[in-house]
Amino acid sequence: MLDYFCPISHSVPILESPIEFLKGVGPQRGELLRQELQISTLEDLLYHYPYRYFDRTKLTKINEINSQTEYVQIAGTLVNIYEEGTGRGKRLVATIYDDTGRIELLWFQGAQWMKKSLRENERYIVFGKVSLFNGLFNISHPEIELVNAENSAGGMQPVYSTTEKLRIKGITNRSFAKLTQALFERISSEDVPEVLPEGMLREYKLLSRYYALRWLHFPDTEEHERMARYRMKWEELFVSQLMIARLRLQHVAQQGWPFERVSDNFNNFFKLHLPFELTNAQKRVLREIRQDTGLGKQMNRLLQGDVGSGKTIVAVMSMLLALDNGFQACIMAPTEILAQQHYFSISELLSDMGIAVRLLTGAVKGKLRKEILEELADGTAQIAVGTHALIEESVQFKNLGLAVIDEQHRFGVGQRARLWKKNDLPPHVLVMTATPIPRTLAMTMYGDLEVSVIDELPPGRKEIKTVHRKDNTRANVMEFVRKEVGSGRQAYIVYPLIEESEKMDYESLMAGYEQVKIWFDENKYKIAMVHGRQKADERERNMQRFVKGEADVLVATTVIEVGVNVPNASVMVIESAERFGLSQMHQLRGRVGRGADQSYCVLLTGNKLSEESYKRIQIMVSTTDGFKIAEEDLAMRGPGDMYGTKQSGEMKFKLADIVMDSAILEETRKAAQQLLAIDPKLSMVQHQGIKNMLAQQGRQSHWGKIS
Ligand code: ADP
Ligand code: MG
């Protein structure tokens, strides 16, 4: 999906003209820019922002470089350019000196081309990351630029991202600056009309759009650059918050099925079949759901609760509420295994109540599938449990009243939308997520939903003890696991399986399995294994052996990550833990500690760890609070990586960062709400700029379809 939060102004002829018409471009370069950076119009170039600036006033003297130095910008004379090594080891070496010292520059790629373009005894400005090799500092692949009248003039020179191919064809950072300059010679403030109303600019102290863009490319001072960046970030976040706020208004206005009654299904279950007392948090959330579904409006609710907080029972009881009102209900899980597990546990919970629960996944085929589809269509099937298979076109419900989506982050937003088609009115939607969502992320991803929180674990849970152990103490770890298993507990041993190196990972999983068989006497202990390469039924058979307690140890890949519930399991060993992300480890750890017994999580890593892996492991050891972990995760990885949102591009901002810019995010959220309170349809004349901008974004983003 396109990065649809990038600002796009409404139709302005000159900016729409093809890039080749710009001075200095022409057909050939135009084609290259199109291919390499998707720059095909002047407008695209306008939004190709510099990622940093050469500030002539900020130079480091070479003798100031020390082991703490990270990036430097130095000016000096280039000498001693030569190639070294052969074949793949070939590299280009050059030395730059100023009046305080000298430092080597290195190129391992594109050496040939660099060699041709560099000139000895000329003055250059160099920017790059300093590293230490054999006791000497050097800079690999620096940005390097000849000092000339143009760029020694002071001020901040923009530096643009370009590609290897463009560089080789002579479109360097510098050429970009020239092109952008040519662009600004062609356009004036009239070509970049303001989209935000006067009042807003004043209230939030925002630069006009034209100056913001101009200063983003060519700031005179750092202050200008900061102001320009602020304005454009503000706009990006404002647009996203406005879209979300509008979606929310749409939801609020959406008619829904009123669940007016609470009757036999719900009441009997509550009185006769509930296996435990609900926590106060669970009761509160159920009340919220009952209120919400009773109003004749469509419910769009997010249920947030840490792993093990007991979301499933809330889902089940909400579905009973739907049944009590004459509707069908469904629950969707992200994986086959999880769907099957939900199916078994829900069937069991409801076994004495004569409710027709059906499982529909991709693995359900042939005659059985046909039967189930018929039962869903004629209403015989009351509760459907399944995967994405449930939202396929071919699946027709008689009258779907409630759809529960478990572990939502694996479901695309667009998929949520498809539920609309399953009834005359859209069903109520309850999205459940185990990963606590940092507030800023919630505001951008789920800002359109009402939120319920289960902030209380079922009673009697003991905090999971988490330790970090290195490979060389594996024997002790296994000894410990054997003791736990010997006393009747069960254990998980999880291996990473990451697609790029699937084959290697697969082999290490198998090797691990063989080892585990040796550690655990096969005659005494039963070991099961599940992984993604098994056929669904084989995987399911093995999983069930563990669920039923027939297997003591489950060797697995992350296919078990989400939602699997085996309360008797008390040990989670994560192999190569350094390769897992924080939220993934937290999910895995959540598989234990589900009963009343003390549980353990062992993070096994190699002996040497990168700083970042070490930090992740330390966070895991220091807290079991999913919310804290999610915050740390967001801070360490950035939102783009989290929750699989990368693919869906839901949060792609060009400049804004929802962690760093959370203050702007809060401000724009309020501004968006205020704006819609005054002018919900954006019909006022001063809001036309915003309206047009939203229309453009909406076309690109398919947001209109989101439920
Ligand atoms: P999650 O929120 O991670 O989906 P589950 O719904 O799988 O959590 O519940 C985790 C475990 O806690 C299950 O074994 C469930 O039966 C149990 N459980 C849920 N609610 C309660 C409660 N109120 N009291 C005791 N145990 C509970
Ligand atoms: Mg769950």
XYZ file of C-alpha atoms in Angstrom, residues 21-653:
633
model
C 10.306 18.780 -17.880
C 12.360 20.138 -15.027
C 15.577 21.881 -15.954
C 18.433 19.419 -15.706
C 16.355 16.248 -15.941
C 15.257 15.244 -19.437
C 13.841 11.910 -20.623
C 16.693 9.620 -19.565
C 17.154 10.898 -16.058
C 13.409 11.231 -15.753
C 12.999 7.547 -16.445
C 15.676 6.699 -13.892
C 14.098 8.825 -11.199
C 10.797 7.169 -11.890
C 12.235 3.688 -11.704
C 14.519 4.162 -8.752
C 12.632 6.502 -6.442
C 9.106 6.669 -7.907
C 9.622 10.347 -8.601
C 7.565 11.027 -11.689
C 6.236 14.543 -11.200
C 7.533 17.804 -9.805
C 5.298 17.191 -6.851
C 7.027 13.897 -6.088
C 10.318 15.729 -6.059
C 8.872 18.336 -3.719
C 8.055 15.564 -1.271
C 11.391 13.850 -1.606
C 12.712 15.377 1.590
C 16.364 15.636 2.527
C 17.248 13.276 5.348
C 19.949 15.534 6.736
C 21.950 18.658 5.971
C 25.535 19.546 5.506
C 25.968 22.373 7.913
C 29.088 24.226 6.883
C 29.402 25.704 10.316
C 29.650 22.309 11.995
C 32.986 20.761 11.208
C 35.030 18.450 13.381
C 38.790 18.743 13.474
C 40.425 15.421 12.759
C 42.372 15.440 16.015
C 39.098 15.786 17.924
C 37.968 12.337 16.829
C 38.103 9.856 19.679
C 36.657 6.473 20.532
C 33.361 8.101 21.574
C 32.905 9.823 18.224
C 30.122 8.428 16.095
C 29.417 10.565 13.055
C 31.661 13.368 11.899
C 31.786 15.989 9.244
C 35.261 17.084 8.336
C 36.759 19.303 5.684
C 40.207 18.666 4.280
C 42.398 17.835 1.345
C 42.229 14.457 -0.336
C 45.482 12.608 -1.076
C 46.868 9.184 -1.643
C 44.000 7.516 -3.524
C 44.714 3.864 -4.362
C 43.097 0.483 -4.798
C 43.995 -2.425 -2.570
C 43.290 -6.172 -2.589
C 41.856 -8.272 -5.387
C 38.564 -9.790 -6.452
C 35.879 -9.467 -3.847
C 38.337 -8.108 -1.307
C 39.082 -5.144 -3.520
C 38.677 -1.713 -1.997
C 39.515 1.889 -2.539
C 41.548 3.788 0.038
C 42.087 7.527 0.291
C 43.353 9.869 2.982
C 41.966 13.225 3.946
C 43.898 15.711 6.071
C 43.212 19.011 7.740
C 45.513 21.203 9.798
C 45.220 18.882 12.789
C 45.637 15.371 11.391
C 44.663 12.757 8.846
C 42.169 9.927 8.535
C 41.609 7.119 6.033
C 38.504 6.761 3.924
C 37.471 3.348 2.586
C 35.125 2.073 -0.117
C 34.374 -1.605 -0.510
C 31.678 -1.170 -3.120
C 31.674 0.942 -6.207
C 35.444 1.403 -5.778
C 36.042 1.752 -9.507
C 33.516 4.463 -9.952
C 34.610 6.336 -6.838
C 38.198 6.222 -7.980
C 37.270 7.907 -11.217
C 35.269 10.606 -9.539
C 37.716 11.608 -6.782
C 40.533 14.053 -7.362
C 43.743 14.267 -5.388
C 44.823 17.506 -3.768
C 41.335 18.950 -3.859
C 39.373 20.090 -0.841
C 36.437 17.925 0.169
C 33.787 17.779 2.819
C 33.295 14.314 4.214
C 30.516 12.956 6.385
C 30.403 9.468 7.828
C 30.578 7.057 10.681
C 33.915 6.676 12.378
C 35.197 3.216 13.181
C 38.345 1.952 14.747
C 40.463 -0.649 12.993
C 43.916 -1.804 14.064
C 44.201 1.165 16.383
C 43.451 3.662 13.631
C 40.269 5.588 12.923
C 38.712 5.372 9.496
C 35.449 6.158 7.729
C 33.866 3.626 5.403
C 31.639 4.744 2.565
C 31.530 8.376 3.604
C 29.443 10.934 1.847
C 31.997 13.070 0.100
C 31.686 16.273 -1.767
C 34.033 18.674 -3.461
C 34.188 22.070 -1.795
C 33.338 24.770 -4.304
C 31.973 28.264 -4.413
C 28.450 26.974 -4.266
C 28.615 24.883 -1.160
C 31.246 26.651 0.833
C 28.924 29.615 1.077
C 27.584 28.561 4.451
C 24.028 27.676 5.384
C 22.676 24.209 5.402
C 22.988 22.053 2.313
C 20.318 19.372 1.973
C 21.398 15.768 1.619
C 18.966 13.482 -0.178
C 18.717 9.762 -0.280
C 19.596 8.431 -3.670
C 20.409 4.962 -4.949
C 23.549 3.253 -6.149
C 22.206 3.179 -9.669
C 21.345 6.866 -9.673
C 24.737 7.738 -8.247
C 26.501 5.786 -10.948
C 24.456 7.616 -13.553
C 25.596 10.863 -12.007
C 22.527 11.753 -9.944
C 24.201 12.349 -6.617
C 23.078 14.025 -3.423
C 24.337 17.209 -4.908
C 22.362 16.832 -8.126
C 19.237 16.401 -6.072
C 19.875 19.661 -4.332
C 20.270 21.302 -7.744
C 17.059 19.762 -9.051
C 15.158 20.866 -6.003
C 16.595 24.321 -6.409
C 15.418 24.384 -10.004
C 12.015 23.288 -8.776
C 11.741 26.167 -6.337
C 12.723 28.570 -9.102
C 9.694 27.356 -11.032
C 7.119 27.502 -8.262
C 5.802 30.150 -5.926
C 3.609 30.112 -2.857
C 0.574 30.087 -5.163
C 1.505 26.687 -6.483
C 1.634 25.238 -2.999
C -1.604 26.479 -1.480
C -2.174 26.309 2.216
C -4.462 23.495 3.320
C -4.901 24.388 6.968
C -7.129 27.307 7.965
C -5.530 30.558 9.167
C -6.791 30.119 12.685
C -5.171 26.762 13.015
C -1.807 28.023 11.802
C -1.960 30.740 14.404
C -3.237 28.592 17.232
C -0.632 25.888 16.776
C 2.151 28.189 15.620
C 2.612 26.496 12.296
C 4.574 27.720 9.349
C 2.687 28.153 6.083
C 2.848 25.131 3.847
C 4.934 26.767 1.161
C 7.598 27.991 3.541
C 7.580 24.736 5.415
C 8.371 22.835 2.247
C 10.895 25.379 1.100
C 12.722 25.441 4.380
C 12.609 21.725 4.685
C 14.717 21.627 1.545
C 16.721 24.802 2.025
C 16.751 26.032 5.593
C 18.855 29.103 6.333
C 19.224 28.098 9.916
C 18.595 25.146 12.133
C 15.683 26.987 13.626
C 14.026 27.248 10.212
C 14.606 23.613 9.587
C 13.048 22.698 12.914
C 9.996 24.868 12.246
C 9.572 23.451 8.764
C 9.838 19.885 9.949
C 7.431 20.553 12.785
C 4.825 21.921 10.445
C 4.985 18.979 8.059
C 4.958 16.435 10.872
C 1.986 18.218 12.344
C 0.164 17.983 9.051
C 0.910 14.270 8.668
C -0.313 13.415 12.124
C -3.279 15.726 11.856
C -4.436 14.050 8.676
C -4.138 10.600 10.222
C -6.002 11.666 13.335
C -8.675 13.328 11.263
C -9.222 10.182 9.232
C -9.476 8.145 12.386
C -11.828 10.609 14.031
C -14.053 10.567 10.967
C -14.068 6.791 10.933
C -15.119 6.889 14.527
C -17.975 9.253 13.774
C -19.019 6.883 11.020
C -19.008 4.006 13.488
C -21.010 5.940 15.981
C -23.621 6.740 13.373
C -23.743 3.162 12.097
C -26.944 1.329 12.926
C -26.491 -2.063 14.503
C -28.557 -4.931 15.824
C -29.869 -4.196 19.285
C -29.115 -7.025 21.704
C -31.991 -6.298 23.992
C -32.229 -9.478 25.971
C -30.091 -11.451 28.323
C -31.689 -14.831 28.486
C -31.168 -18.599 28.769
C -27.869 -19.128 27.048
C -26.075 -16.422 28.931
C -27.798 -17.003 32.247
C -27.511 -20.790 32.269
C -23.898 -20.628 31.374
C -23.267 -18.081 34.065
C -25.112 -20.078 36.722
C -24.267 -23.647 35.788
C -21.234 -23.923 33.559
C -18.813 -21.141 34.319
C -15.719 -23.007 35.518
C -14.475 -20.212 37.767
C -15.513 -16.913 39.251
C -15.028 -14.037 36.825
C -12.539 -11.381 37.812
C -13.885 -7.899 38.376
C -12.196 -6.759 35.203
C -13.911 -9.484 33.195
C -17.280 -8.536 34.694
C -16.716 -4.879 33.930
C -15.820 -5.587 30.315
C -18.880 -7.780 29.869
C -21.010 -4.958 31.205
C -19.429 -2.576 28.717
C -20.135 -4.977 25.888
C -23.716 -5.474 26.981
C -24.312 -1.761 27.117
C -22.666 -1.171 23.799
C -24.565 -3.866 21.935
C -27.886 -2.868 23.430
C -28.097 0.580 21.898
C -29.038 -0.220 18.352
C -25.666 1.010 17.132
C -22.855 -1.118 15.815
C -20.278 -1.937 18.464
C -16.653 -1.501 17.481
C -14.694 -2.382 20.543
C -11.124 -3.272 21.252
C -10.542 -5.591 24.177
C -7.060 -5.210 25.486
C -5.711 -7.642 28.056
C -2.326 -9.110 28.728
C -1.603 -12.733 27.914
C -3.428 -15.003 30.325
C -5.842 -12.324 31.525
C -8.826 -14.379 30.394
C -10.150 -12.800 27.239
C -11.565 -16.036 25.841
C -14.315 -16.367 28.405
C -15.383 -12.801 27.738
C -15.614 -13.626 24.049
C -17.651 -16.756 24.753
C -20.119 -14.966 26.972
C -20.500 -12.146 24.453
C -21.296 -14.727 21.816
C -23.936 -16.257 24.103
C -25.473 -12.820 24.329
C -25.722 -12.747 20.532
C -27.382 -16.174 20.588
C -29.844 -15.023 23.214
C -30.961 -12.347 20.772
C -31.446 -14.766 17.926
C -28.150 -14.148 16.159
C -25.165 -16.211 15.151
C -21.685 -15.334 16.340
C -18.201 -16.122 15.146
C -14.697 -15.964 16.516
C -11.707 -15.674 14.224
C -8.174 -16.609 15.131
C -5.016 -15.879 13.181
C -3.750 -19.462 12.953
C -5.132 -22.898 12.313
C -3.821 -24.224 15.611
C -5.331 -21.424 17.594
C -8.670 -21.774 15.829
C -8.681 -25.477 16.607
C -7.839 -24.834 20.191
C -10.586 -22.273 20.543
C -12.942 -24.734 18.940
C -12.110 -27.474 21.417
C -12.204 -25.293 24.481
C -15.397 -23.500 23.461
C -17.111 -26.770 22.539
C -16.136 -28.134 25.912
C -17.291 -25.083 27.838
C -20.657 -25.224 26.100
C -20.909 -29.006 25.846
C -23.970 -29.440 28.063
C -25.895 -26.569 26.592
C -26.907 -27.962 23.227
C -25.311 -25.156 21.250
C -24.100 -25.906 17.738
C -20.436 -24.877 17.531
C -18.667 -25.397 14.205
C -15.057 -25.144 13.091
C -14.254 -23.654 9.714
C -10.652 -23.314 8.603
C -8.774 -23.836 5.383
C -8.144 -27.426 6.453
C -11.838 -28.241 6.571
C -12.580 -29.582 3.107
C -14.932 -31.592 0.972
C -18.201 -32.907 2.293
C -17.688 -31.621 5.817
C -17.024 -28.129 4.531
C -20.122 -28.193 2.410
C -22.187 -29.265 5.388
C -20.824 -26.541 7.608
C -21.373 -23.887 4.954
C -24.986 -25.005 4.679
C -25.425 -24.897 8.429
C -23.999 -21.394 8.605
C -26.315 -20.267 5.828
C -29.473 -21.774 7.285
C -28.649 -20.802 10.854
C -28.275 -24.328 12.252
C -24.691 -23.488 13.196
C -24.851 -20.948 15.976
C -21.216 -20.315 16.772
C -18.525 -20.504 14.119
C -14.888 -20.757 15.125
C -12.298 -20.333 12.432
C -9.536 -18.556 10.640
C -9.576 -16.159 7.685
C -11.638 -18.852 6.016
C -14.653 -17.365 7.787
C -14.522 -14.127 5.870
C -14.230 -15.609 2.407
C -16.923 -14.646 -0.072
C -18.309 -18.165 -0.145
C -19.158 -18.112 3.553
C -22.711 -16.926 4.119
C -24.247 -16.569 7.541
C -27.980 -16.531 8.132
C -27.693 -13.623 10.536
C -24.323 -12.864 11.985
C -24.712 -10.578 14.987
C -21.253 -10.582 16.531
C -17.777 -11.191 15.209
C -14.903 -11.619 17.632
C -11.415 -11.216 16.235
C -8.714 -12.707 18.422
C -5.123 -11.460 18.360
C -6.034 -8.766 15.937
C -2.607 -7.625 14.914
C -2.351 -10.525 12.533
C -5.503 -9.474 10.799
C -5.284 -6.740 8.223
C -7.561 -3.797 8.737
C -9.105 -4.515 5.376
C -10.083 -7.965 6.537
C -12.091 -6.459 9.343
C -14.001 -4.633 6.660
C -15.171 -7.805 4.963
C -17.327 -8.671 7.922
C -19.703 -5.982 6.748
C -20.940 -8.131 3.984
C -22.060 -10.933 6.232
C -25.410 -9.441 7.170
C -27.809 -6.603 6.226
C -26.427 -4.577 9.077
C -22.810 -5.037 10.038
C -22.250 -7.347 12.998
C -20.941 -6.001 16.253
C -17.175 -6.290 16.267
C -15.025 -7.185 19.236
C -11.307 -7.100 18.536
C -9.148 -8.796 21.153
C -5.472 -8.214 21.496
C -3.061 -9.790 23.912
C -0.238 -7.401 23.313
C -0.868 -4.300 25.318
C -0.695 -1.383 22.998
C 1.213 1.734 23.894
C -1.069 4.718 23.967
C 0.397 6.471 20.963
C 0.090 3.354 18.868
C -3.458 2.757 20.017
C -4.295 6.289 18.964
C -3.084 5.705 15.456
C -4.078 2.084 14.905
C -7.242 1.685 16.900
C -8.285 5.266 17.445
C -11.605 4.469 15.808
C -12.527 1.807 18.369
C -13.905 1.983 21.885
C -11.501 0.384 24.302
C -12.091 -2.085 27.119
C -9.246 -3.245 29.273
C -8.769 -6.351 31.400
C -6.199 -5.049 33.820
C -6.346 -7.868 36.327
C -5.099 -11.429 36.143
C -7.197 -14.325 37.493
C -6.458 -14.863 41.163
C -3.752 -17.176 42.426
C -1.316 -16.599 39.585
C 2.319 -16.462 40.587
C 4.718 -14.199 38.749
C 6.693 -16.154 36.170
C 10.356 -16.329 37.115
C 12.463 -15.362 34.128
C 16.180 -16.009 33.826
C 18.823 -15.532 31.185
C 21.202 -18.454 30.631
C 23.988 -18.864 28.131
C 24.488 -21.882 25.906
C 27.353 -23.198 27.989
C 25.004 -23.821 30.904
C 22.507 -25.770 28.834
C 23.136 -28.943 30.840
C 21.943 -27.233 33.998
C 18.926 -25.812 32.252
C 17.894 -29.210 30.936
C 18.467 -30.752 34.336
C 16.103 -28.171 35.780
C 13.475 -28.811 33.108
C 13.746 -32.553 33.774
C 13.049 -31.967 37.441
C 9.945 -29.910 36.690
C 8.687 -32.477 34.231
C 9.518 -35.226 36.725
C 7.143 -33.640 39.176
C 4.276 -33.784 36.712
C 4.610 -30.448 34.945
C 4.987 -29.894 31.218
C 7.547 -27.829 29.344
C 7.882 -25.973 26.071
C 11.176 -25.686 24.246
C 10.859 -23.153 21.464
C 13.162 -22.556 18.505
C 13.217 -19.581 16.196
C 12.042 -20.166 12.699
C 12.472 -17.205 10.527
C 11.661 -17.372 6.895
C 14.857 -16.111 5.309
C 16.990 -18.782 6.858
C 14.256 -21.337 7.057
C 16.402 -24.261 6.033
C 19.069 -23.629 8.624
C 16.508 -22.989 11.302
C 14.729 -26.163 10.385
C 17.930 -28.127 10.756
C 18.667 -26.589 14.123
C 15.145 -27.415 15.248
C 15.668 -31.040 14.236
C 19.062 -31.154 15.907
C 17.471 -29.670 19.000
C 14.768 -32.287 18.929
C 17.323 -35.094 18.768
C 19.170 -33.537 21.686
C 16.025 -33.175 23.733
C 15.301 -36.847 23.152
C 18.689 -37.621 24.658
C 18.267 -35.264 27.616
C 14.877 -36.734 28.381
C 14.871 -40.499 28.539
C 12.369 -41.455 25.868
C 11.069 -44.370 27.860
C 10.161 -42.136 30.745
C 9.083 -38.920 29.094
C 7.042 -38.278 25.996
C 8.132 -35.612 23.597
C 6.007 -33.995 20.918
C 7.079 -31.647 18.179
C 5.183 -29.064 16.145
C 6.442 -26.842 13.373
C 5.253 -25.122 10.260
C 6.452 -27.749 7.824
C 4.233 -30.443 9.218
C 0.912 -31.184 7.610
C -1.919 -29.535 9.511
C -3.290 -32.809 10.846
C 0.089 -34.049 12.011
C 0.764 -30.762 13.748
C -2.644 -30.863 15.327
C -2.134 -34.456 16.535
C 1.118 -33.505 18.227
C -0.331 -30.357 19.675
C -3.251 -32.275 21.102
C -0.912 -34.799 22.718
C 0.635 -31.930 24.614
C -2.679 -30.224 25.376
C -4.102 -33.485 26.753
C -1.027 -34.049 28.878
C 0.101 -37.147 26.962
C 3.349 -35.447 26.011
C 5.584 -33.913 28.680
C 7.743 -31.757 26.489
C 6.751 -29.821 23.395
C 9.553 -28.945 21.027
C 8.188 -26.237 18.799
C 8.699 -23.247 16.625
C 6.771 -20.051 17.088
C 3.661 -21.641 15.588
C 2.611 -21.946 19.223
C 3.217 -18.284 19.863
C -0.289 -17.012 20.152
C -3.006 -18.120 22.474
C -2.187 -21.761 23.169
C -3.507 -22.641 26.606
C -2.058 -25.526 28.645
C -2.332 -24.547 32.307
C -0.209 -27.498 33.457
C 2.818 -26.271 31.533
C 5.247 -24.531 33.877
C 8.465 -24.109 31.909
C 9.134 -22.161 28.747
C 12.633 -22.489 27.350
C 13.322 -20.096 24.489
C 16.284 -21.197 22.396
C 18.359 -18.518 20.644
C 16.325 -15.957 22.520
C 18.522 -13.216 21.092
C 16.771 -13.734 17.793
C 13.311 -13.026 19.118
C 11.629 -9.679 19.408
C 10.338 -8.453 22.734
C 6.654 -8.863 22.121
C 7.250 -12.302 20.666
C 9.130 -13.397 23.778
C 6.413 -11.932 25.940
C 3.796 -13.884 24.019
C 5.796 -17.066 24.361
C 6.345 -16.549 28.053
C 2.607 -16.065 28.410
C 2.130 -19.731 27.524
C 3.204 -20.637 31.053
C 2.015 -19.228 34.350
C -1.575 -20.083 33.433
C -2.200 -22.290 36.437
C -1.604 -21.772 40.126
C 1.909 -23.263 40.126
C 5.188 -21.378 40.009
C 6.301 -21.121 36.395
C 9.611 -20.383 34.774
C 10.894 -18.880 31.581
C 14.482 -19.544 30.539
C 15.998 -17.375 27.836
C 18.870 -19.317 26.319
C 21.291 -17.318 24.233
C 24.690 -17.621 22.654
C 27.637 -16.515 24.744
C 28.117 -13.314 22.822
C 25.263 -10.884 22.469
C 24.823 -7.654 20.606
C 24.034 -4.680 22.796
C 20.498 -4.583 21.552
C 19.789 -8.273 22.128
C 21.240 -7.941 25.587
C 18.944 -5.054 26.311
C 15.912 -7.008 25.138
C 16.827 -9.967 27.317
C 17.339 -7.677 30.305
C 13.916 -6.147 29.831
C 12.350 -9.608 29.756
C 14.155 -10.622 32.927
C 13.252 -7.442 34.740
C 9.506 -7.313 34.102
C 6.466 -9.406 33.209
C 4.355 -6.312 32.669
C 3.207 -6.552 29.088
C 2.508 -2.876 28.908
C 6.039 -1.906 29.876
C 7.394 -4.426 27.412
C 5.245 -3.044 24.626
C 6.475 0.484 25.379
C 10.080 -0.655 25.298
C 9.442 -2.567 22.138
C 7.956 0.447 20.461
C 10.853 2.612 21.561
C 13.456 0.119 20.379
C 11.945 -0.932 17.105
C 9.728 1.883 16.026
C 6.108 1.441 15.111
C 6.753 0.324 11.561
C 7.994 -3.021 12.752
C 5.369 -3.749 15.278
C 2.310 -5.869 14.936
C 2.911 -6.614 11.305
C 1.784 -3.163 10.394
C 4.723 -2.823 8.077
C 2.973 -4.721 5.336
C -0.283 -2.921 5.674
C 1.442 0.439 5.859
C -1.065 1.711 8.339
C 1.401 3.968 10.034
C 3.765 5.065 7.418
C 4.626 8.656 8.074
